[in-house]
XYZ file of C-alpha atoms in Angstrom:
744
model
C -61.730 -21.870 -36.612
C -62.968 -21.524 -33.418
C -61.173 -24.821 -32.103
C -57.835 -24.293 -33.415
C -57.470 -20.699 -31.722
C -58.931 -22.908 -28.304
C -55.834 -25.315 -29.261
C -53.717 -22.441 -30.329
C -54.640 -21.049 -26.662
C -54.323 -23.924 -24.879
C -50.563 -24.772 -25.480
C -49.979 -21.701 -23.921
C -51.367 -22.078 -20.759
C -49.211 -25.472 -20.284
C -46.937 -25.071 -17.358
C -43.523 -27.724 -16.716
C -41.505 -27.996 -14.484
C -37.964 -28.668 -13.590
C -36.259 -30.753 -11.599
C -32.826 -29.403 -11.760
C -29.020 -28.913 -9.883
C -27.638 -25.506 -11.410
C -24.853 -26.302 -12.945
C -21.558 -24.197 -13.881
C -19.758 -25.059 -17.641
C -17.930 -27.862 -15.488
C -20.937 -29.220 -14.360
C -22.623 -29.382 -18.090
C -19.490 -30.766 -19.082
C -19.720 -33.337 -16.964
C -23.184 -34.110 -16.979
C -23.220 -34.009 -20.562
C -19.263 -36.230 -20.877
C -18.169 -33.888 -23.031
C -16.000 -34.913 -25.861
C -12.424 -33.520 -26.637
C -12.156 -35.564 -29.700
C -10.786 -33.791 -32.613
C -9.849 -34.634 -35.967
C -6.135 -33.342 -36.556
C -5.184 -31.731 -39.411
C -3.588 -34.779 -41.115
C -5.924 -36.389 -41.199
C -8.162 -34.882 -42.664
C -6.142 -34.200 -45.558
C -5.691 -37.805 -45.372
C -8.462 -38.345 -45.919
C -9.408 -35.390 -48.850
C -6.552 -37.407 -50.995
C -7.974 -40.954 -50.206
C -9.237 -42.442 -53.547
C -11.032 -45.353 -53.493
C -13.390 -46.584 -56.543
C -17.331 -45.063 -55.830
C -15.117 -41.819 -54.142
C -13.959 -41.377 -57.659
C -16.706 -42.417 -59.573
C -18.390 -40.100 -57.455
C -16.552 -37.323 -57.945
C -15.944 -37.914 -61.831
C -20.614 -37.902 -61.793
C -19.793 -34.776 -59.989
C -17.623 -32.868 -62.553
C -19.307 -33.957 -65.751
C -23.590 -33.794 -64.293
C -23.975 -34.535 -67.707
C -23.005 -38.504 -67.230
C -25.293 -39.124 -64.168
C -28.542 -37.507 -65.082
C -29.011 -38.012 -69.168
C -29.104 -41.374 -69.177
C -32.116 -41.969 -66.925
C -33.618 -38.630 -68.984
C -37.324 -38.867 -68.900
C -37.907 -39.209 -72.865
C -41.945 -39.789 -72.231
C -42.541 -36.306 -70.313
C -39.591 -33.996 -71.428
C -38.864 -34.680 -74.662
C -41.599 -32.783 -76.668
C -41.405 -29.926 -73.747
C -38.083 -29.117 -74.252
C -37.891 -29.557 -77.693
C -40.643 -26.598 -78.110
C -38.634 -25.499 -75.409
C -35.275 -25.180 -76.761
C -36.887 -23.415 -80.627
C -38.602 -20.891 -78.864
C -35.409 -19.754 -76.766
C -33.025 -19.896 -80.015
C -35.342 -17.546 -81.390
C -34.140 -15.492 -79.317
C -30.642 -16.207 -78.931
C -30.744 -14.379 -82.598
C -32.042 -10.789 -82.064
C -30.244 -10.915 -78.390
C -27.120 -12.238 -79.813
C -26.432 -10.159 -82.860
C -28.122 -6.723 -79.778
C -25.372 -7.351 -77.112
C -22.464 -8.093 -79.431
C -23.083 -4.197 -80.250
C -22.755 -3.772 -76.299
C -19.706 -5.833 -76.384
C -18.232 -3.240 -79.074
C -17.804 -6.282 -81.650
C -19.293 -7.061 -84.713
C -23.348 -9.289 -85.056
C -22.540 -12.324 -85.681
C -19.666 -13.030 -83.272
C -22.903 -12.541 -80.479
C -24.424 -15.729 -82.424
C -21.094 -17.208 -81.736
C -20.985 -16.827 -77.684
C -24.594 -17.994 -78.081
C -23.555 -21.880 -79.640
C -20.477 -22.735 -77.882
C -20.891 -21.778 -73.985
C -24.275 -23.854 -74.236
C -22.801 -27.022 -75.353
C -20.070 -26.390 -72.835
C -22.864 -25.966 -69.799
C -25.341 -28.118 -71.097
C -22.251 -31.196 -69.969
C -21.343 -29.800 -66.767
C -24.354 -27.174 -65.369
C -26.548 -28.391 -62.928
C -28.954 -25.898 -62.877
C -31.860 -27.615 -65.244
C -33.249 -24.668 -65.808
C -31.384 -21.402 -67.117
C -30.914 -19.944 -70.635
C -26.935 -19.299 -70.371
C -25.678 -17.168 -72.868
C -25.463 -13.338 -74.052
C -26.214 -10.912 -71.565
C -26.301 -6.688 -71.500
C -24.820 -6.144 -68.156
C -21.441 -8.910 -69.277
C -22.103 -7.561 -72.388
C -21.292 -3.346 -71.683
C -18.425 -5.193 -69.281
C -16.399 -6.832 -71.801
C -17.312 -3.110 -74.255
C -15.536 -1.087 -71.901
C -12.216 -3.287 -71.886
C -12.399 -3.835 -75.268
C -12.735 0.307 -76.422
C -10.428 1.310 -73.568
C -7.627 -0.607 -74.786
C -8.735 -0.276 -78.897
C -10.254 3.097 -79.242
C -10.794 4.703 -82.469
C -8.053 7.321 -82.818
C -6.061 4.257 -82.603
C -6.652 2.772 -85.933
C -7.350 5.987 -87.771
C -5.719 7.060 -90.973
C -5.354 9.071 -93.579
C -7.858 9.796 -96.275
C -7.111 11.513 -99.283
C -7.636 15.258 -98.517
C -4.653 16.429 -96.574
C -6.035 17.026 -93.372
C -8.555 14.121 -93.484
C -8.087 10.622 -91.486
C -10.988 8.167 -91.841
C -11.986 4.342 -89.495
C -9.525 1.160 -90.723
C -13.104 -0.276 -88.852
C -11.782 -3.727 -90.513
C -8.087 -3.828 -88.651
C -10.423 -1.778 -85.114
C -12.936 -4.964 -85.362
C -10.625 -7.442 -85.364
C -8.916 -5.916 -83.175
C -11.444 -5.862 -80.184
C -12.554 -9.376 -80.710
C -8.665 -10.649 -79.753
C -9.080 -8.746 -76.969
C -13.414 -9.842 -75.948
C -12.301 -12.826 -76.373
C -8.177 -12.642 -74.842
C -10.468 -10.616 -71.285
C -12.756 -13.373 -71.483
C -10.431 -16.965 -71.787
C -8.901 -14.860 -68.500
C -12.458 -15.080 -66.583
C -13.140 -18.322 -67.422
C -9.974 -19.138 -66.052
C -11.226 -17.667 -62.784
C -14.241 -19.659 -62.278
C -12.718 -21.997 -63.240
C -9.994 -21.767 -60.659
C -12.305 -20.342 -57.735
C -14.826 -23.411 -58.235
C -12.073 -26.325 -58.070
C -10.662 -24.291 -54.768
C -14.599 -24.625 -53.812
C -14.448 -20.943 -53.659
C -18.308 -21.311 -54.202
C -19.271 -18.645 -51.367
C -17.744 -15.577 -52.572
C -21.268 -14.823 -53.904
C -22.421 -14.560 -50.343
C -20.960 -11.138 -50.102
C -22.996 -10.341 -53.183
C -26.974 -9.569 -51.618
C -29.315 -8.802 -53.453
C -30.101 -5.089 -53.022
C -26.446 -4.924 -54.577
C -27.016 -7.326 -57.507
C -29.488 -5.248 -58.534
C -28.566 -2.398 -57.969
C -25.705 -2.670 -59.272
C -27.840 -4.597 -62.907
C -29.741 -1.927 -62.362
C -27.391 1.056 -62.935
C -25.591 -1.306 -65.300
C -28.259 -1.269 -67.844
C -28.017 3.216 -67.701
C -24.265 2.149 -69.766
C -26.559 -0.010 -71.532
C -29.181 2.733 -73.001
C -26.131 5.443 -73.040
C -24.063 2.965 -75.465
C -27.068 2.324 -77.355
C -27.887 6.374 -78.337
C -25.051 6.503 -80.951
C -27.235 3.972 -82.663
C -30.587 4.917 -82.222
C -29.366 8.918 -83.497
C -26.346 7.924 -86.122
C -24.135 10.307 -84.355
C -20.290 9.411 -83.014
C -19.399 10.673 -79.883
C -16.155 10.372 -78.322
C -14.790 7.475 -75.939
C -14.545 8.426 -72.335
C -13.264 5.655 -69.853
C -12.644 6.163 -66.156
C -14.883 7.562 -63.276
C -17.699 10.237 -64.640
C -17.649 8.781 -68.671
C -20.805 8.128 -68.500
C -21.188 11.689 -67.552
C -19.043 13.050 -70.370
C -20.597 10.983 -72.581
C -24.140 11.623 -71.523
C -22.661 15.450 -72.340
C -20.844 14.265 -75.816
C -24.327 12.829 -76.814
C -26.521 15.730 -75.671
C -24.117 17.873 -77.734
C -23.423 16.215 -81.228
C -27.353 16.159 -80.987
C -27.281 18.532 -83.958
C -25.928 16.349 -85.887
C -28.928 13.401 -85.711
C -28.936 10.818 -88.727
C -32.960 11.638 -89.119
C -33.402 8.080 -90.610
C -32.096 6.798 -88.307
C -33.648 8.360 -85.335
C -37.295 6.736 -87.057
C -36.527 4.070 -87.477
C -35.795 3.554 -83.415
C -38.784 5.164 -82.969
C -40.530 2.745 -85.049
C -39.309 0.196 -84.074
C -39.426 0.630 -80.268
C -42.736 1.745 -80.286
C -44.068 -1.449 -82.310
C -42.002 -3.450 -79.488
C -43.479 -2.154 -76.763
C -46.373 -2.837 -78.089
C -46.374 -6.515 -79.748
C -44.427 -7.493 -76.665
C -48.071 -5.827 -75.104
C -50.699 -8.045 -77.244
C -47.998 -10.561 -77.347
C -48.134 -11.051 -72.713
C -52.413 -10.739 -73.433
C -52.458 -13.978 -76.358
C -50.048 -15.210 -73.609
C -53.123 -16.722 -72.550
C -54.405 -18.987 -74.955
C -51.563 -19.153 -76.884
C -49.398 -22.178 -74.849
C -46.100 -20.806 -76.987
C -45.011 -17.627 -76.954
C -45.208 -14.970 -79.967
C -41.428 -14.079 -81.050
C -41.608 -10.252 -81.410
C -38.486 -9.777 -81.625
C -37.154 -12.430 -84.694
C -40.413 -11.005 -86.419
C -38.848 -6.845 -85.763
C -35.673 -7.366 -87.005
C -37.105 -10.404 -90.281
C -39.861 -6.901 -91.022
C -36.672 -4.853 -90.408
C -34.143 -5.817 -93.008
C -37.156 -6.434 -95.184
C -37.837 -3.081 -95.605
C -34.272 -2.047 -95.104
C -32.477 -4.118 -98.168
C -36.724 -3.080 -99.980
C -35.758 0.572 -99.048
C -32.262 0.487 -99.705
C -31.634 3.015 -95.913
C -27.849 2.819 -95.695
C -27.617 4.023 -99.418
C -30.498 6.416 -99.476
C -30.696 7.771 -95.341
C -27.161 6.641 -94.052
C -28.785 4.419 -92.013
C -25.533 1.945 -90.263
C -26.725 -1.729 -90.891
C -24.953 -4.621 -89.377
C -23.214 -5.586 -92.455
C -21.695 -8.607 -93.917
C -22.186 -11.978 -91.926
C -20.011 -14.784 -92.123
C -21.538 -18.448 -92.751
C -19.509 -21.188 -90.893
C -17.586 -21.853 -87.964
C -14.481 -20.441 -86.903
C -11.121 -21.555 -86.084
C -9.909 -21.833 -82.450
C -7.626 -18.850 -81.844
C -5.151 -18.831 -78.682
C -5.734 -16.069 -76.674
C -2.910 -13.443 -76.768
C -1.061 -13.510 -74.086
C 0.263 -9.775 -74.395
C -2.942 -8.320 -73.381
C -3.470 -10.724 -69.825
C -1.638 -8.350 -67.330
C -3.654 -4.906 -68.652
C -7.732 -6.231 -67.832
C -6.753 -8.989 -65.029
C -8.884 -6.982 -62.715
C -11.427 -6.547 -65.817
C -11.419 -10.363 -65.867
C -12.364 -11.053 -62.078
C -15.014 -8.710 -62.134
C -16.849 -10.742 -65.008
C -16.318 -13.765 -63.547
C -17.671 -12.412 -60.216
C -21.305 -10.310 -61.966
C -22.090 -14.083 -63.972
C -21.069 -15.572 -61.466
C -23.203 -13.963 -59.487
C -26.571 -13.400 -61.606
C -26.129 -17.298 -63.099
C -25.895 -19.174 -59.502
C -28.964 -16.512 -57.681
C -31.110 -17.458 -60.382
C -30.625 -21.666 -60.672
C -30.796 -20.632 -57.346
C -34.327 -19.640 -57.246
C -35.742 -22.263 -60.260
C -33.850 -24.551 -58.129
C -35.678 -23.259 -55.287
C -39.140 -23.980 -56.557
C -38.665 -27.641 -58.572
C -37.098 -29.039 -55.548
C -32.963 -30.193 -56.737
C -30.384 -28.679 -55.687
C -27.889 -26.923 -57.715
C -23.942 -27.438 -57.079
C -22.513 -23.656 -56.639
C -19.113 -24.875 -56.506
C -19.629 -27.273 -59.744
C -22.132 -23.723 -61.249
C -18.352 -22.530 -60.765
C -16.009 -25.402 -62.861
C -19.256 -25.443 -65.449
C -19.302 -21.345 -66.523
C -15.400 -21.093 -65.725
C -15.399 -23.642 -68.314
C -18.134 -21.954 -71.488
C -16.036 -18.471 -70.824
C -12.329 -20.197 -71.516
C -13.714 -22.686 -73.482
C -15.582 -20.210 -75.824
C -12.772 -17.377 -75.823
C -11.068 -19.252 -77.954
C -13.309 -19.384 -80.542
C -13.647 -15.957 -79.847
C -16.575 -16.156 -77.910
C -17.071 -13.021 -75.398
C -18.442 -13.751 -71.931
C -21.811 -14.784 -70.703
C -23.852 -15.075 -68.085
C -27.652 -16.245 -67.881
C -30.757 -14.307 -68.856
C -33.349 -13.788 -67.147
C -36.064 -13.173 -69.875
C -34.804 -16.673 -71.687
C -34.757 -18.741 -68.755
C -37.965 -17.399 -68.102
C -39.767 -18.739 -71.839
C -37.389 -22.149 -72.120
C -39.436 -22.797 -68.438
C -43.016 -21.566 -69.591
C -42.449 -22.907 -73.237
C -41.860 -26.446 -70.547
C -38.217 -26.441 -70.245
C -37.422 -29.772 -68.274
C -33.760 -30.004 -68.281
C -30.466 -28.680 -70.316
C -31.358 -31.043 -73.632
C -33.514 -27.469 -73.941
C -30.386 -25.325 -74.168
C -28.391 -27.914 -76.538
C -31.198 -27.384 -78.749
C -31.348 -23.451 -78.815
C -28.061 -24.396 -79.839
C -28.703 -26.213 -82.760
C -30.940 -23.252 -83.723
C -27.570 -21.214 -83.755
C -25.588 -23.083 -85.736
C -28.111 -23.537 -88.373
C -28.810 -19.874 -88.272
C -24.233 -19.658 -88.624
C -24.365 -22.318 -91.439
C -27.316 -20.946 -93.496
C -29.619 -17.480 -92.544
C -27.348 -15.583 -90.845
C -25.982 -13.436 -94.216
C -29.437 -12.784 -94.698
C -29.693 -10.167 -91.917
C -26.210 -8.069 -93.299
C -28.892 -5.805 -94.084
C -30.769 -4.832 -90.664
C -30.286 -2.001 -89.116
C -27.898 -1.199 -85.765
C -31.009 0.743 -84.507
C -33.103 -1.884 -84.555
C -30.857 -4.045 -82.183
C -30.295 -1.264 -79.728
C -34.543 -0.697 -79.623
C -34.230 -3.617 -78.848
C -31.912 -3.408 -76.142
C -34.458 -1.143 -74.957
C -37.268 -3.045 -75.001
C -35.461 -5.667 -73.080
C -34.052 -3.436 -70.161
C -38.117 -2.300 -69.280
C -37.701 -5.391 -66.736
C -34.091 -3.886 -64.999
C -35.121 -0.100 -64.760
C -38.715 -1.606 -62.622
C -35.818 -3.013 -60.041
C -35.730 1.686 -59.266
C -39.273 0.113 -56.983
C -37.180 -1.997 -54.741
C -35.829 1.634 -52.948
C -39.669 2.094 -51.623
C -39.666 -1.256 -50.582
C -36.554 -1.492 -48.722
C -37.751 1.477 -47.177
C -40.179 0.184 -45.301
C -37.907 -2.919 -44.584
C -34.830 -2.647 -44.250
C -33.193 0.867 -44.550
C -29.485 0.208 -44.299
C -31.056 -2.355 -47.298
C -31.092 1.220 -49.241
C -28.690 2.557 -47.739
C -26.954 0.095 -50.188
C -29.119 -0.179 -52.563
C -29.041 3.603 -53.854
C -24.967 3.819 -53.431
C -23.973 0.969 -55.600
C -26.794 2.502 -58.189
C -24.861 5.436 -57.810
C -21.442 4.559 -57.218
C -21.827 2.182 -60.541
C -23.351 4.848 -62.727
C -19.939 7.238 -61.681
C -17.714 4.453 -62.066
C -17.143 1.924 -64.765
C -19.341 -1.415 -63.755
C -16.490 -3.109 -62.475
C -15.098 0.004 -60.468
C -18.295 0.128 -58.974
C -18.819 -3.452 -58.456
C -15.869 -3.020 -55.768
C -17.063 -0.374 -54.256
C -20.429 -1.008 -54.001
C -18.984 -4.868 -52.050
C -16.753 -2.759 -50.749
C -19.765 -0.285 -49.080
C -21.924 -3.530 -48.288
C -19.500 -4.770 -45.748
C -18.209 -1.936 -44.380
C -22.307 -1.706 -43.385
C -22.051 -4.576 -41.436
C -19.434 -3.836 -39.885
C -20.748 -0.839 -38.775
C -23.689 -2.418 -37.412
C -21.309 -4.513 -35.658
C -19.743 -1.684 -33.991
C -23.079 -0.104 -33.058
C -25.303 -2.790 -31.313
C -27.461 -2.064 -29.512
C -26.816 -2.657 -25.574
C -29.186 -3.535 -22.295
C -29.608 -4.886 -19.028
C -32.684 -7.763 -19.231
C -34.658 -8.117 -16.356
C -36.588 -11.356 -15.792
C -40.089 -11.680 -16.961
C -42.835 -12.762 -13.836
C -42.902 -16.362 -12.888
C -40.596 -17.301 -15.277
C -36.612 -18.425 -16.096
C -37.333 -16.111 -19.149
C -35.487 -12.922 -19.041
C -35.977 -9.840 -21.045
C -34.082 -6.411 -21.795
C -36.029 -3.845 -19.407
C -36.586 -0.903 -21.512
C -39.052 -3.218 -24.054
C -41.353 -4.585 -21.796
C -43.194 -3.014 -19.325
C -43.751 -6.047 -16.614
C -39.533 -7.511 -17.003
C -37.871 -6.550 -14.208
C -34.635 -6.681 -12.719
C -33.196 -8.525 -10.050
C -32.516 -6.801 -7.682
C -28.281 -6.626 -6.998
C -28.454 -8.204 -9.855
C -27.300 -6.936 -13.139
C -27.479 -8.644 -15.981
C -26.030 -6.933 -19.258
C -26.156 -8.257 -22.707
C -24.259 -6.585 -26.371
C -26.482 -7.519 -29.315
C -22.998 -8.462 -31.662
C -20.193 -10.009 -31.311
C -17.483 -9.053 -29.056
C -14.158 -8.412 -30.676
C -12.009 -4.774 -32.105
C -13.867 -2.919 -33.487
C -16.134 -2.764 -30.407
C -14.461 -3.459 -27.285
C -14.054 -0.316 -26.139
C -18.120 0.933 -27.206
C -19.109 -2.256 -24.991
C -16.799 -1.575 -22.356
C -18.418 2.579 -22.159
C -22.373 0.550 -22.531
C -21.443 -1.597 -19.811
C -20.171 1.663 -18.159
C -23.683 3.844 -18.865
C -26.155 0.457 -18.051
C -24.886 -0.851 -14.861
C -24.512 2.637 -13.842
C -20.646 1.544 -12.280
C -18.166 3.082 -13.756
C -14.831 0.883 -12.675
C -12.586 3.696 -13.325
C -13.852 6.220 -10.842
C -14.563 3.724 -8.267
C -11.026 2.335 -7.690
C -9.736 5.269 -7.952
C -12.009 6.163 -5.198
C -10.011 2.693 -3.987
C -7.102 4.163 -4.044
C -7.243 7.841 -2.618
C -8.655 5.681 0.520
C -6.208 3.350 -0.223
C -3.392 5.590 0.650
C -5.487 7.678 2.889
C -5.631 4.333 5.147
C -1.616 4.411 5.165
C -1.523 8.138 6.222
C -3.458 7.148 9.282
C -1.293 3.256 9.607
C 1.577 5.631 10.380
C 0.361 8.198 12.029
C -1.391 5.458 14.306
C 2.206 3.733 14.270
C 3.641 6.711 15.442
C 1.231 7.731 17.839
C 1.458 4.204 19.714
C 5.092 4.388 19.742
C 5.353 7.496 21.043
C 2.453 6.739 23.815
C 4.566 3.840 24.653
C 7.935 5.665 25.558
C 5.605 7.837 27.614
C 4.613 5.138 29.286
C 7.991 3.608 29.761
C 9.127 7.058 31.397
C 6.219 7.033 33.886
C 7.204 3.762 34.197
C 9.826 4.544 35.960
C 9.435 7.743 38.084
C 6.053 5.332 38.927
C 9.293 2.969 40.472
C 10.961 5.682 42.137
C 7.823 6.305 43.717
C 7.233 9.624 41.661
C 3.000 10.265 40.435
C 2.415 9.072 36.878
C 0.812 11.271 33.814
C -1.528 10.039 32.222
C -2.352 11.347 28.274
C -5.924 11.464 26.495
C -6.598 8.203 25.542
C -8.608 5.855 26.388
C -8.086 3.303 29.620
C -7.239 0.941 27.283
C -4.081 2.330 25.997
C -6.503 2.947 22.396
C -8.271 6.217 20.326
C -10.629 5.627 17.560
C -10.620 8.138 15.169
C -13.238 8.187 12.346
C -13.031 9.876 9.318
C -16.409 9.245 7.044
C -17.354 5.685 5.595
C -13.754 4.845 6.467
C -12.839 3.699 9.984
C -9.147 3.754 11.383
C -8.569 2.099 14.836
C -4.878 2.770 16.418
C -3.931 0.485 18.989
C -0.459 -0.278 21.148
C 1.288 -2.298 18.842
C 1.361 -1.109 15.619
C 0.270 -4.471 13.414
C -3.349 -4.800 15.141
C -4.405 -2.021 12.733
C -7.604 -3.450 11.284
C -8.398 -3.941 7.513
C -10.088 -0.904 5.735
C -13.773 -1.410 4.148
C -14.072 1.015 1.189
C -17.269 2.060 0.766
C -19.637 4.229 -2.181
C -18.396 6.517 -4.476
C -19.850 9.003 -3.245
C -20.035 11.209 -6.491
C -22.736 8.054 -7.681
C -26.084 7.652 -5.743
C -26.584 4.404 -7.024
C -25.283 1.457 -4.979
C -22.751 -0.678 -6.318
C -24.742 -4.294 -7.501
C -23.572 -8.162 -5.623
C -22.826 -9.745 -9.173
C -23.017 -8.517 -12.455
C -23.013 -10.978 -15.381
C -22.749 -10.619 -18.602
C -25.387 -12.613 -21.356
C -22.986 -13.573 -24.619
C -25.344 -15.451 -26.451
C -25.176 -13.536 -29.334
C -21.413 -14.264 -29.188
C -20.300 -16.400 -31.736
C -16.214 -15.733 -31.815
C -13.542 -13.898 -29.747
C -10.375 -12.099 -30.590
C -7.435 -11.731 -28.426
C -8.864 -8.497 -27.785
C -12.368 -9.753 -26.734
C -10.600 -12.238 -25.170
C -8.233 -9.209 -22.946
C -11.979 -7.129 -23.151
C -13.295 -10.003 -21.216
C -10.289 -10.189 -18.515
C -10.172 -6.980 -18.038
C -14.174 -6.938 -17.529
C -13.386 -9.364 -14.299
C -10.119 -8.554 -12.394
C -11.251 -4.581 -12.817
C -15.246 -5.279 -10.886
C -13.110 -8.121 -8.905
C -11.306 -5.065 -7.811
C -14.181 -3.479 -6.824
C -15.688 -6.140 -4.805
C -18.976 -7.054 -8.288
C -18.014 -10.216 -9.025
C -18.838 -11.063 -12.503
C -20.329 -14.160 -14.191
C -20.380 -15.118 -17.748
C -23.430 -17.171 -19.132
C -24.600 -18.342 -22.324
C -20.618 -18.998 -24.586
C -20.909 -20.573 -27.234
C -17.917 -23.945 -27.418
C -15.769 -21.406 -29.481
C -15.843 -19.404 -27.287
C -14.963 -21.379 -24.074
C -11.887 -22.103 -26.328
C -10.730 -18.721 -27.445
C -10.834 -17.683 -23.816
C -8.788 -21.298 -22.800
C -5.844 -19.980 -26.088
C -6.667 -16.323 -24.106
C -5.267 -17.407 -21.098
C -8.699 -16.045 -19.659
C -8.602 -19.021 -17.509
C -6.553 -19.805 -13.952
C -6.003 -20.555 -10.634
C -7.901 -17.692 -9.424
C -10.783 -17.842 -12.023
C -11.733 -21.426 -12.891
C -15.082 -22.661 -16.075
C -17.196 -22.059 -12.244
C -17.703 -18.348 -13.165
C -19.384 -20.018 -17.064
C -22.985 -21.029 -16.893
C -25.066 -22.536 -19.818
C -27.987 -19.242 -18.385
C -28.768 -16.954 -17.448
C -31.351 -17.983 -15.144
C -28.367 -20.091 -13.649
C -26.530 -17.848 -12.452
C -29.176 -15.598 -11.556
C -29.985 -18.556 -8.909
C -25.751 -19.029 -8.174
C -25.763 -15.008 -7.285
C -29.317 -15.167 -5.213
C -27.969 -18.023 -2.742
C -24.270 -18.193 -3.255
C -22.788 -21.315 -3.840
C -24.788 -23.370 -0.964
C -25.278 -26.742 -0.597
C -28.638 -26.530 -1.076
C -29.101 -24.817 -3.598
C -26.395 -27.138 -6.014
C -28.400 -29.642 -4.456
C -31.492 -28.657 -6.464
C -32.951 -25.975 -8.339
C -37.315 -25.143 -9.215
C -37.325 -23.089 -13.094
């Protein structure tokens, strides 16, 4: 340990010495031999559409990754792990698929369909080896908001036997909601597919981790509220639009007096049992390699108890009902509904992809392989669009199932295919056995599975310590998503998150840089005690790029930090110029008058009269002074000397010789930014202060060239590659000594 510390100290003390010329931008271009080679847009397009045999094969294999990895599948190493993992995840799909179907407001069997078809499609086209795609709580509640909005219970009320009575046509309502769910799923898949084909996978970068975690937490609250009716056995009115969750909570509270006691008892017992069983399963996980299927055991026991005790008839407990065996034929989506769900479908596409790619990248980083973001969009798009044809609702990946898939030995998507086979067996043979399962049990399963999302409230404390702006994004995303529907909340949250980025570029840190003694390093003088400003030179830097939103603030900060108010200086200069012109005019008149007078005196002298002299000195000049401005009147009005502009009398600080703008943090310049730099150079130049720029990236220089920043008077000689080059140039001027050799 001591040797490592000595080596570290030794490395810190290693000196270096460089001798080179002071280089401006033109010098760097010459020494480094700047390349002007650029590929034209036509060549890029031609190269993009060029098709060769190897290129076609590569594109085809990237589009269908299964053909690339399945022939090389290591059967001996992975087969057993994938088999165990696939069976374990398939068992989880059964209760979760049925439970999340309730969130989507469709019959439970359609949750099983959604756990079968999309998995097979992702098995063929997906690139992540470890995520478990299928039903997901957040996606299901978003689907539910669409189905209940477009097919409310009030549209399916039919007259009853009584004169004033009505009854709900559940069969017609469920059929309509299934059609709506399948249509919006199909449209969201088309959106994902199109985004993937145009290589738009980077869209997920607008979903930051704090935003995604806060959004899923808020969506979990929507999920919990939507399931309260199943836990209490009540039927609250459906609300939509902003504040719908608040109205629903108020409605549920008002209907608590109508609670079905049998349903409530089933919910409480199931929740307590699930929590206790999961805790025991976690304790036994170290000794048992395969996780205990707690949820499967719960629905089996609940179904048997409900069947034996006849809970539906005796206590009015609502059960799952008919679960048809077999698979359904594909159906064409309802084209007439597409226009009313475009926004919902796009939100589903973005959220589903964001959650899947985030989790996929976590596993890819952990197990050292690459996930193709654009191919993931295509895989999810095909899963949803094809699944929509088979009456599935939108899918994504589940953290809980993915963790089980990894922990039980899953090494590839073969585990996902095996889980789909498990669901197929259930659909064909076993599904009808769960017809007596109480819906309150499925709601309890949802509550317990949302524990992880509720724990994300702890992010607030950790973000408060690390990054308060991210904490504000988290809190605002949470509030916006709770107050609005998940789709509107997502749009508002993304807009707020982008605004925080804009605000941070509008309020950067402006600094005056000084030199670290004995080095070529320059740091903000307010942050370091030993950093000193260079006499006569002001080095100014902004921590953000320069563009239209902060250009005016950039100028104001420059005036404030340098202590040089150019507007006031130029105003002072104009006053002095006007004063000089008045004095010149007065001097010219006086000189003319003196000339006439001398001419008359010369005539008189010629006639023998005695000349009269004025109050001028022997040379015929009259000096007149006023502060820092000096005007000289002579016999010839053209011989008036130039006026020197003195410092502004309202300021105590002298003008610097030069101002250096460090543009190293600037990664682009718009037209407003170029104009701002041009005005700074011009205004300070008129005030007698030279402006230099340093650290300009190539894109910034190109923007300045296109923006006509350079001309015959302003060349690239004012650009320097480093602050130190600019400082040395300012200190000694454009002398032969400096340009030939500089010691750093």
